[in-house]
Amino acid sequence: MSVEPTDSNAATTPPAAPSDFVRDIVAQHVAEQRYPRIVTRFPPEPNGYLHIGHAKSICLNFGLARENNGVCHLRFDDTNPAKEDIEFVESITADVRWLVAGWADHCLGFKPKGTHPALATHNGQPDFYLASVPPDAPHAEPFFASDYFDALHAYAVELIKRGRAYVCDLSPKETEEYRGAPDKPGRESPYRHRSVAENLDLFARMTAGEFPDGARTLRAKIDMASPNVWLRDPLLYRIRHLPHYHAGDKWCVYPLYDYAHCLSDYLEGVSHSVCSLEFVPHRALYDWILENLGLPRPLPRQYEFAKLVPTYTLLSKRNILRLVQEKVVAGWDDPRLPTLSGLRRRGIPASAIRKFVIGVGVTTFNSVTDIAVFEHAVREELNASAARRLAVLKPIKLVLTNLAAGETVECLATNDPQSEQPTTRKIALTREVFIESDDFAEVPPPKYFRLKPGGEVRLKYACIIKLDEIVKDATGAITELRCTAQLDTRSGQPNADKKVKGTIHWVSATQCLDAEVRLYDRLFNVAEPGAEDDFMKVVNPHSLDVVTAKLEPSLAAATPADRFQFERLGYFALDPVDSQPGKLVFNRTISLKDTWSKR
RNA sequence: UGCCCGAUGGUGUAAUGGUAGCACGAACGACUCUGACUCGUUCUGUCUAGGUUCGAGUCCUAGUCGGGCAGCCA
């Protein structure tokens, strides 16, 4: 059967659920009931801040969960005590919760604080398992791979007993030499054929701290001639005499990523382990470890997708760190950075980030996404939700000569023109007002609709004015514009319908607020800063312009949660860090599209 | 010169052997008390060469181009 879609319904039809190769795979597994439940995970290492690239992974993993009545675990992949810190688990947790709030909160999986995988029996076999709880359950916390160190160690002993792992005494340098090269097979370690008993003994002594860092490793016994170098007896455990920020000082052997990740997924009952393309060669190892342990429950599988690469931005932790350290930006949450904390501070709604990253789709093709797509998503969200206000960024004084000094003319301004039933507020027109200096030109270019000598414009929500005189000081600088207000062109007055080509924004010079406004622009001058020899050479020196603006008085009541459109200028929000009552600081989230200045 | 992966307008993505569509972008126009929004028109595409088929973006073969893989990082 087929039903012809009608155009009249198109606007109200909700957008189709996302469709991509990962969702296709999951749908098939749901259909064949391969897993008791769809469980995904977002597994950051707590060694930096999350950025918009992570948002793509978060939205994919949480999206998979919410579309399949599943759950997505936030798990810290913290197997390297040398790099990780509690500071990052806090910021990452806050960022994830902010991003999914109101969209997939109900899919976020935490676990009871302090719990570790429990040993149980599954189909008559011993099995470790750790179930999730909702994040708002009492004493809930995210998952930590470091909570699995006991289970992981037990699995390692099992691999040794099965003759699938051995303790190797090769030094780091020797290990590298024995590994060979992608086009050249490796050589077997001389320690590869130790007895199970000897391996068990040595691994126990490694764990007990008998050997110094780097002296020995635990390795999987796979195939030193494999064309996939990750299968050439990969390291499972290394010795690190270092305390761990979460696991404490119990351990001096720590598992490596490939060993810990697949088993962490299994322990949590993860069904689909979705990661980025650089892990494709690791997939064979992911499967090998799980398949060689004789595990009783259905095994998770790894699927890979291409990372997000937006133009005019840099995403790697290393590069962002350099921008922070060299003080190109003020910190990890600088509003010019693509970090989630930076974007949030800039005033960008989480919903806009979600709309963007979901909209770009999920493929296995390395692509570059035009940042304009992101900017469009931000404007679309804000246009629908931001309250309209009047503000002047770079003021020039204008005197309405036919108004008395103390006289005020009450005007009604619309708060939400996109709404079905717009609301209004009162603003005062006075003899002296500020207008934007860009809205006046003594020598106007062609097709200039704004204020010019002898010309007329409308003051938004007020009346049409005519420019009579330009007053300059001794140096020739303009000090004020003297105009006549045509009060009968106000809304509701006889000539309200009079048309002029230009409408400009303004604020009363006697009833206004001063505020610091930070005008942000892109951080780089080239589309692909990462492709430069040194991205520091292409930093945009004008990425931040700080002005003292004049705001309409109602903005004194603004809170950091508010989003505003300063009409004809852009979208603005209070800086949640630096703004104080009485000393307001606004960030420009994004400008309005400007098809005029482009000419 | 080993192995793996990929290739659809300027960009991103859809089409699962049967009309190459959507979005961003750009240009032009309409509307406008935001040069915004909205609306309309237009623009540009299946890497190449063979093959299978009634029919190929889709399947096969070869090539070209691009990405990835040799951390005791994740």
XYZ file of C-alpha atoms (C1' of nucleotides) in Angstrom:
673
model
C 0.000 0.000 0.000
C 1.113 3.533 -0.509
C -0.144 6.767 0.861
C 0.644 9.963 -0.944
C 2.164 12.455 1.484
C 0.372 15.765 1.480
C 2.379 18.939 1.412
C 0.155 20.614 3.954
C 1.276 18.097 6.545
C 4.935 18.344 5.754
C 5.660 21.120 8.222
C 4.051 19.384 11.163
C 5.376 15.885 10.433
C 8.118 15.105 12.945
C 11.517 14.481 11.384
C 12.180 10.863 10.548
C 14.175 8.956 13.152
C 17.826 8.874 12.220
C 18.852 5.984 10.039
C 22.376 4.753 9.509
C 24.379 1.561 9.266
C 24.807 1.202 13.035
C 21.068 1.570 13.666
C 20.426 -0.979 10.914
C 22.676 -3.497 12.673
C 21.072 -2.856 16.036
C 17.587 -3.168 14.542
C 18.502 -6.562 13.156
C 19.869 -7.730 16.492
C 16.704 -6.527 18.198
C 14.640 -8.457 15.679
C 16.550 -11.665 16.279
C 16.668 -11.055 20.069
C 20.397 -11.524 20.197
C 20.701 -9.611 23.476
C 18.362 -9.354 26.454
C 18.601 -5.569 26.193
C 20.346 -2.983 24.038
C 23.186 -1.562 26.118
C 25.667 0.973 24.755
C 28.323 2.995 26.475
C 30.194 6.265 26.225
C 33.737 5.513 27.471
C 35.905 8.658 27.814
C 39.311 8.579 29.436
C 39.310 11.199 32.227
C 42.326 13.069 30.909
C 40.754 16.107 29.251
C 37.535 17.929 28.506
C 34.798 16.746 26.184
C 34.343 18.535 22.862
C 31.795 18.596 20.079
C 33.396 15.535 18.493
C 32.521 13.587 21.628
C 28.994 14.954 21.329
C 28.599 12.939 18.135
C 29.564 9.757 19.953
C 27.354 10.604 22.927
C 24.329 11.271 20.734
C 24.898 8.084 18.749
C 25.248 5.898 21.833
C 22.417 7.509 23.774
C 20.312 7.658 20.612
C 20.726 3.912 20.115
C 19.643 3.374 23.719
C 16.600 5.645 23.603
C 15.378 4.262 20.306
C 15.545 0.686 21.560
C 14.396 1.018 25.177
C 17.968 0.448 26.189
C 20.514 2.114 28.389
C 23.799 3.893 27.773
C 26.486 3.662 30.432
C 28.820 6.519 31.172
C 32.067 4.676 31.847
C 35.462 6.135 32.576
C 38.095 4.218 30.690
C 40.698 4.811 33.353
C 43.376 2.144 33.028
C 46.367 4.487 32.897
C 47.084 5.986 36.330
C 49.751 8.280 34.906
C 47.299 10.386 32.913
C 43.979 10.480 34.650
C 42.442 12.766 37.212
C 39.252 13.272 39.200
C 38.967 16.831 37.856
C 38.113 15.386 34.469
C 35.602 12.835 35.711
C 33.662 15.690 37.243
C 33.700 17.907 34.180
C 32.931 15.025 31.831
C 30.018 13.809 33.955
C 28.560 17.327 34.084
C 28.993 17.766 30.329
C 27.329 14.457 29.480
C 24.389 15.134 31.766
C 23.972 18.605 30.293
C 24.071 17.302 26.720
C 21.464 14.594 27.174
C 19.204 16.497 29.587
C 15.618 16.567 28.396
C 16.433 14.109 25.632
C 17.916 10.896 26.967
C 18.174 11.356 30.746
C 16.106 8.232 31.172
C 18.687 6.183 29.244
C 21.722 7.237 31.235
C 23.133 4.269 33.142
C 25.123 4.688 36.355
C 25.902 2.089 39.040
C 25.617 2.075 42.823
C 28.559 3.936 44.303
C 31.423 1.693 45.338
C 30.075 -1.480 43.757
C 32.236 -3.837 41.722
C 31.252 -6.651 39.342
C 29.770 -9.520 41.336
C 30.723 -13.132 40.770
C 27.605 -15.124 39.969
C 26.643 -18.180 38.014
C 25.248 -17.933 34.527
C 24.099 -21.116 32.755
C 26.077 -23.101 35.288
C 29.244 -21.130 34.617
C 30.938 -18.564 36.851
C 30.447 -15.065 35.543
C 31.108 -11.501 36.631
C 28.419 -8.908 36.055
C 27.616 -5.334 37.091
C 24.159 -3.933 36.383
C 23.245 -0.287 35.935
C 20.955 1.933 37.973
C 19.368 5.273 37.040
C 21.672 8.249 37.646
C 19.292 9.730 40.204
C 19.212 6.546 42.295
C 20.646 7.049 45.798
C 24.450 6.998 45.780
C 24.698 6.429 42.042
C 27.951 7.133 40.233
C 29.270 6.529 36.720
C 30.979 3.282 35.789
C 34.757 3.051 36.055
C 36.908 0.492 34.247
C 39.175 0.693 37.287
C 36.388 -0.917 39.339
C 36.981 -4.037 37.242
C 40.637 -4.538 38.077
C 39.864 -7.590 40.239
C 37.688 -9.228 37.602
C 40.128 -8.317 34.843
C 42.950 -9.882 36.830
C 40.937 -13.061 37.323
C 40.263 -13.231 33.583
C 43.996 -12.806 32.936
C 44.744 -15.757 35.191
C 42.159 -17.737 33.245
C 43.836 -16.837 29.939
C 47.158 -18.034 31.356
C 45.572 -21.302 32.477
C 44.168 -21.762 29.000
C 47.641 -21.301 27.561
C 46.546 -18.092 25.817
C 48.694 -15.633 27.723
C 52.264 -15.524 28.995
C 54.607 -13.364 30.985
C 57.267 -11.792 28.780
C 60.586 -10.391 30.006
C 61.443 -8.443 26.868
C 62.244 -4.755 27.421
C 60.042 -2.137 25.770
C 62.638 -1.603 23.051
C 63.016 -5.346 22.415
C 59.265 -5.791 22.339
C 59.069 -3.191 19.613
C 61.855 -4.839 17.598
C 60.296 -8.294 17.910
C 56.941 -6.929 16.735
C 58.270 -6.325 13.221
C 56.541 -3.879 10.883
C 53.199 -3.834 9.052
C 54.847 -5.299 5.937
C 57.262 -7.554 7.831
C 56.334 -10.368 10.227
C 57.453 -10.234 13.838
C 59.484 -12.793 15.781
C 58.323 -14.830 18.713
C 59.464 -13.789 22.154
C 61.930 -16.238 23.759
C 59.573 -16.276 26.763
C 56.548 -17.306 24.713
C 56.663 -20.974 25.660
C 56.910 -20.787 29.422
C 54.820 -23.300 31.324
C 51.429 -22.371 32.682
C 52.769 -22.839 36.203
C 55.677 -20.504 35.598
C 53.413 -17.893 34.000
C 51.014 -18.104 36.924
C 53.860 -17.654 39.377
C 55.422 -14.761 37.502
C 52.113 -12.965 37.020
C 51.371 -13.329 40.731
C 54.769 -11.861 41.551
C 54.244 -9.011 39.060
C 50.991 -8.273 40.832
C 52.690 -8.467 44.226
C 55.136 -5.779 43.200
C 58.314 -7.830 42.953
C 59.440 -6.282 39.671
C 60.160 -2.714 38.606
C 58.219 -0.782 35.939
C 58.801 -2.150 32.472
C 60.541 -5.330 33.627
C 57.835 -7.736 32.520
C 54.466 -7.735 30.786
C 51.587 -10.102 30.350
C 50.979 -10.847 26.693
C 48.325 -12.643 24.678
C 49.657 -15.593 22.712
C 48.205 -15.055 19.241
C 50.278 -14.813 16.061
C 53.560 -12.925 15.593
C 53.215 -13.272 11.812
C 49.730 -11.781 11.564
C 49.369 -9.025 8.952
C 47.434 -7.208 11.683
C 50.110 -5.952 14.057
C 47.577 -5.773 16.885
C 47.438 -9.555 16.857
C 51.209 -9.952 17.282
C 51.083 -11.073 20.925
C 49.671 -7.766 22.200
C 50.421 -6.610 25.733
C 47.645 -7.141 28.239
C 49.239 -5.854 31.446
C 52.152 -3.588 32.244
C 53.834 -2.797 35.566
C 53.292 0.735 36.912
C 54.168 1.470 40.497
C 51.712 4.322 40.703
C 48.587 4.981 42.752
C 45.339 5.264 40.833
C 43.002 8.232 41.397
C 39.977 5.914 41.707
C 41.341 2.453 42.575
C 43.782 3.725 45.169
C 47.150 2.085 45.806
C 46.091 -1.537 45.581
C 47.649 -2.156 42.178
C 51.017 -1.972 40.509
C 49.964 -3.809 37.372
C 47.455 -2.085 35.098
C 45.610 -3.505 32.086
C 45.961 -1.944 28.654
C 43.076 -0.545 26.641
C 42.492 -3.479 24.311
C 42.325 -5.953 27.145
C 40.275 -3.804 29.501
C 37.782 -2.381 27.045
C 36.185 -5.492 25.601
C 35.935 -7.079 29.054
C 34.521 -3.910 30.610
C 31.852 -3.987 27.921
C 31.125 -7.616 28.710
C 31.004 -7.043 32.472
C 28.369 -4.355 32.017
C 26.308 -6.373 29.583
C 27.045 -3.987 26.720
C 25.596 -5.224 23.445
C 27.015 -2.726 20.943
C 30.385 -1.114 21.511
C 30.519 1.827 19.146
C 33.806 3.653 18.640
C 35.673 5.627 16.015
C 37.436 4.373 12.908
C 40.983 4.258 14.304
C 39.946 1.186 16.292
C 39.086 -0.908 13.252
C 42.383 -2.865 13.417
C 41.754 -3.486 17.117
C 38.448 -5.226 16.505
C 40.098 -8.597 15.856
C 41.782 -8.370 19.247
C 38.550 -7.270 20.940
C 36.907 -10.418 19.631
C 39.885 -12.679 20.311
C 40.009 -11.857 24.015
C 36.298 -12.398 24.558
C 36.184 -15.559 22.473
C 39.148 -17.154 24.245
C 37.674 -16.846 27.702
C 34.647 -19.099 27.205
C 32.250 -16.468 28.535
C 28.660 -17.586 29.144
C 26.672 -14.501 28.132
C 26.234 -13.088 24.585
C 29.376 -11.218 23.573
C 29.395 -7.521 22.772
C 30.634 -6.511 19.326
C 32.529 -3.433 18.238
C 31.332 -1.149 15.423
C 33.202 1.863 14.105
C 32.145 5.173 12.602
C 33.935 8.279 11.294
C 34.727 11.093 13.698
C 33.273 14.564 13.341
C 35.665 17.082 11.794
C 34.177 20.582 11.587
C 35.857 23.359 9.591
C 37.573 26.291 11.345
C 38.100 24.320 14.534
C 40.606 22.054 16.189
C 39.305 19.067 18.084
C 42.129 16.967 19.459
C 42.781 17.177 23.196
C 46.451 17.775 22.518
C 45.805 20.797 20.326
C 43.162 22.267 22.596
C 45.549 21.836 25.501
C 48.185 23.801 23.608
C 45.763 26.662 22.966
C 45.020 26.734 26.693
C 48.647 26.480 27.807
C 49.881 29.123 25.406
C 47.059 31.414 26.522
C 45.525 31.829 23.093
C 42.301 31.214 24.997
C 41.464 31.735 28.657
C 40.853 28.103 29.652
C 39.138 24.851 28.742
C 35.769 26.603 28.950
C 36.737 29.579 26.805
C 33.679 30.302 24.654
C 35.793 30.203 21.498
C 36.712 26.568 22.071
C 34.682 23.633 20.733
C 34.667 22.040 24.200
C 31.213 21.321 25.555
C 31.969 23.556 28.534
C 33.058 26.340 26.178
C 30.009 26.007 23.964
C 27.740 25.947 27.010
C 29.395 29.055 28.434
C 28.971 30.744 25.093
C 25.222 30.232 25.368
C 24.757 27.452 22.830
C 21.826 25.222 23.798
C 22.466 21.500 24.179
C 19.544 20.945 21.820
C 21.412 22.760 19.034
C 24.480 20.582 19.509
C 22.306 17.477 19.386
C 20.479 18.672 16.281
C 23.790 19.293 14.567
C 25.605 16.076 15.424
C 22.568 13.931 14.724
C 21.999 15.773 11.460
C 25.456 15.076 10.046
C 24.761 11.352 10.138
C 26.915 8.336 10.870
C 29.124 6.780 8.196
C 32.491 5.134 7.755
C 33.750 7.907 5.471
C 36.243 10.449 6.796
C 34.597 13.761 5.999
C 34.845 17.427 6.891
C 31.664 19.168 7.988
C 31.159 22.834 7.171
C 30.881 24.767 10.444
C 28.033 26.679 8.778
C 25.871 23.609 9.352
C 26.489 23.949 13.087
C 25.861 27.685 13.035
C 22.593 27.091 11.224
C 21.463 24.626 13.914
C 22.323 27.136 16.649
C 20.413 29.963 14.962
C 17.439 27.737 14.302
C 17.144 26.758 17.980
C 17.719 30.258 19.284
C 15.407 31.937 16.787
C 12.575 29.842 18.153
C 13.371 30.310 21.834
C 15.293 33.533 22.525
C 13.497 36.614 23.900
C 13.989 39.742 21.803
C 15.655 42.736 23.426
C 17.184 46.003 22.266
C 20.868 46.714 22.783
C 23.446 48.926 21.128
C 26.961 47.561 20.886
C 28.852 50.516 19.465
C 26.750 53.546 20.383
C 26.441 56.917 18.746
C 24.238 59.583 20.327
C 21.108 60.771 18.608
C 18.992 63.734 19.798
C 15.299 63.962 19.001
C 15.023 67.742 18.959
C 11.243 67.860 19.140
C 11.139 65.977 22.453
C 11.622 67.839 25.744
C 14.523 66.884 27.986
C 12.499 65.026 30.616
C 9.818 63.733 28.252
C 9.265 59.974 27.771
C 7.181 58.385 25.066
C 6.029 54.900 26.029
C 6.472 52.216 23.342
C 5.491 48.560 23.207
C 8.132 46.054 22.121
C 7.509 42.431 21.170
C 9.273 39.760 23.222
C 8.643 36.706 21.075
C 7.594 37.433 17.504
C 7.781 33.728 16.565
C 5.159 32.826 19.124
C 1.483 32.258 18.297
C 0.504 34.851 20.862
C 3.397 37.261 21.249
C 3.829 39.161 24.493
C 5.076 42.706 24.844
C 6.985 44.947 27.246
C 7.223 48.684 27.644
C 10.267 50.679 26.619
C 10.776 54.426 26.860
C 11.650 56.712 23.984
C 13.468 59.806 25.267
C 15.019 62.929 23.783
C 18.459 61.330 23.742
C 18.964 57.809 22.492
C 21.848 55.661 21.300
C 21.867 53.986 17.928
C 24.409 51.613 16.428
C 27.244 53.471 14.758
C 26.987 50.997 11.864
C 23.450 52.243 11.300
C 24.580 55.694 10.269
C 26.630 56.670 7.255
C 27.559 60.237 6.391
C 28.528 59.018 2.936
C 26.244 56.046 2.375
C 27.110 53.245 -0.026
C 24.525 52.325 -2.693
C 21.350 50.642 -1.382
C 22.057 51.776 2.174
C 18.720 51.548 4.000
C 19.857 53.003 7.303
C 20.277 56.551 8.606
C 21.944 59.012 6.266
C 21.958 62.798 5.833
C 18.450 64.017 5.090
C 17.141 60.455 5.281
C 14.426 58.745 7.274
C 14.462 55.479 9.212
C 12.185 53.890 11.757
C 13.333 53.425 15.319
C 12.117 49.901 15.980
C 8.915 49.809 18.074
C 8.898 53.648 18.158
C 8.555 56.033 15.258
C 10.113 57.258 12.058
C 12.807 59.895 12.435
C 14.462 62.263 9.975
C 18.098 63.267 10.217
C 18.465 67.046 10.215
C 21.964 67.791 11.390
C 25.315 66.133 12.077
C 27.219 67.709 14.965
C 31.001 67.368 15.031
C 33.705 68.398 17.470
C 36.838 70.391 16.680
C 38.629 67.289 15.356
C 35.817 66.521 12.942
C 34.561 63.536 14.924
C 30.794 63.134 15.042
C 29.422 63.808 18.530
C 25.702 63.620 17.893
C 23.012 63.288 15.272
C 20.070 65.663 15.548
C 16.787 64.311 14.274
C 13.065 65.029 14.257
C 10.754 62.329 15.619
C 7.538 61.758 13.659
C 5.450 60.686 16.657
C 2.326 60.067 14.586
C 4.058 57.105 12.914
C 4.049 55.122 16.171
C 2.013 51.980 16.364
C -1.646 52.873 16.782
C -1.133 56.438 15.522
C -2.643 57.771 12.271
C 0.534 57.391 10.194
C 1.661 54.116 11.728
C 1.613 52.471 8.323
C 4.053 54.887 6.763
C 6.815 52.850 5.119
C 10.508 53.511 5.230
C 13.164 51.194 3.883
C 15.171 50.934 7.091
C 14.363 50.048 10.673
C 17.107 50.333 13.270
C 17.457 49.421 16.927
C 18.106 51.911 19.725
C 18.093 52.373 23.498
C 17.245 55.400 25.597
C 20.415 57.241 26.606
C 18.877 58.207 29.951
C 17.205 54.867 30.705
C 19.777 52.221 29.885
C 22.370 49.898 31.345
C 26.057 49.602 30.635
C 27.349 46.073 30.166
C 30.465 44.358 28.966
C 29.718 42.405 25.820
C 32.154 39.864 24.434
C 31.938 39.448 20.685
C 33.378 36.146 19.573
C 34.453 35.149 16.123
C 35.989 31.952 14.803
C 39.341 31.059 16.348
C 41.079 30.278 13.075
C 41.328 32.037 9.756
C 41.552 28.896 7.656
C 39.025 26.112 7.161
C 41.374 23.318 8.198
C 43.787 24.610 10.848
C 44.814 21.033 11.605
C 46.296 20.730 8.122
C 48.684 23.664 8.682
C 52.351 23.214 9.597
C 51.629 25.196 12.731
C 48.067 26.109 13.544
C 49.294 28.923 15.802
C 50.104 30.881 12.644
C 46.488 30.868 11.534
C 44.874 31.929 14.809
C 42.403 34.738 14.202
C 43.727 37.737 16.167
C 40.221 39.220 16.240
C 38.441 36.210 17.692
C 37.415 38.303 20.708
C 36.246 41.908 20.693
C 35.128 43.345 24.027
C 32.808 46.351 23.996
C 30.839 48.360 26.519
C 27.319 48.215 25.241
C 24.107 50.071 26.103
C 21.239 47.766 27.023
C 17.536 48.322 27.573
C 16.810 48.361 31.348
C 14.841 45.084 31.455
C 18.086 43.192 30.898
C 19.107 43.941 34.495
C 16.917 40.967 35.480
C 18.644 38.521 33.120
C 19.790 35.175 34.493
C 22.417 32.831 33.035
C 19.679 30.469 31.873
C 18.110 33.159 29.660
C 18.739 33.390 25.944
C 18.257 36.713 24.173
C 18.243 38.014 20.683
C 19.539 41.562 20.659
C 17.524 42.588 17.651
C 19.374 42.924 14.370
C 22.620 41.855 16.075
C 22.579 38.263 17.228
C 21.982 35.923 20.119
C 23.425 36.699 23.544
C 23.561 35.122 26.982
C 25.021 36.112 30.335
C 28.509 34.792 30.952
C 27.894 32.303 33.768
C 31.375 32.783 35.202
C 32.149 36.491 35.051
C 28.769 38.209 35.093
C 27.630 39.776 38.384
C 24.410 41.509 39.298
C 25.066 45.166 38.595
C 28.125 44.319 36.513
C 26.719 42.374 33.635
C 28.811 40.470 31.135
C 27.142 39.110 28.008
C 28.602 36.689 25.491
C 27.571 36.815 21.890
C 26.576 33.234 21.181
C 26.287 33.841 17.462
C 25.488 36.749 15.183
C 22.387 36.923 13.063
C 22.938 35.976 9.448
C 24.063 39.120 7.701
C 23.488 39.262 3.964
C 24.143 43.003 3.860
C 27.691 43.300 5.162
C 28.777 40.480 2.867
C 28.355 42.712 -0.163
C 56.059 -1.173 -1.358
C 52.235 -5.920 3.657
C 47.249 -5.699 5.574
C 42.576 -3.152 6.483
C 38.972 0.623 5.256
C 36.680 4.185 2.139
C 34.980 7.184 -2.512
C 27.338 10.340 -4.512
C 26.799 18.380 -6.162
C 31.214 23.353 -3.039
C 30.043 20.565 1.952
C 27.412 16.684 4.707
C 24.113 12.806 3.859
C 19.893 9.412 1.496
C 18.561 5.905 -2.179
C 19.535 -1.877 0.677
C 19.296 -4.088 -8.316
C 14.078 -0.201 -10.534
C 12.389 8.073 -11.110
C 19.660 10.171 -7.980
C 16.511 12.934 -3.073
C 17.237 15.992 1.497
C 20.033 19.576 4.324
C 23.796 23.302 4.573
C 25.915 26.774 1.190
C 25.718 30.201 -2.944
C 22.848 33.406 -6.473
C 18.368 35.856 -7.565
C 13.400 37.249 -6.159
C 8.922 37.961 -2.710
C 7.688 39.495 2.181
C 9.345 42.484 6.239
C 8.668 47.852 12.106
C 14.981 42.597 12.674
C 19.068 43.582 5.458
C 16.830 38.246 10.600
C 12.912 34.640 10.127
C 9.651 32.717 6.342
C 8.507 31.688 1.211
C 9.774 31.014 -4.117
C 13.280 30.114 -8.234
C 18.033 28.616 -9.668
C 23.053 26.234 -9.195
C 26.245 21.941 -9.031
C 26.836 15.020 -8.148
C 27.292 8.722 -8.477
C 36.301 8.439 -8.984
C 38.010 5.638 -13.784
C 37.789 1.341 -17.058
C 35.715 -3.166 -17.978
C 31.994 -7.004 -16.648
C 27.067 -9.322 -14.788
C 21.857 -7.807 -15.673
C 15.932 -6.169 -19.193
C 17.951 -2.541 -15.739
C 23.963 -0.792 -11.716
C 25.270 4.800 -7.316
C 24.152 -0.190 -5.513
C 26.831 -6.633 -7.479
C 31.959 -8.518 -9.661
C 37.183 -7.461 -11.483
C 41.128 -4.166 -12.184
C 42.957 0.632 -11.572
C 43.122 5.725 -9.427
C 42.824 8.698 -5.294
C 42.224 9.245 0.044
C 42.484 7.391 5.169
C 44.346 3.936 8.847
C 47.789 0.245 11.203
C 54.369 -1.007 13.805
C 52.548 3.109 22.469
C 54.295 -0.887 28.134
C 48.358 5.810 25.356
C 43.124 5.522 24.872
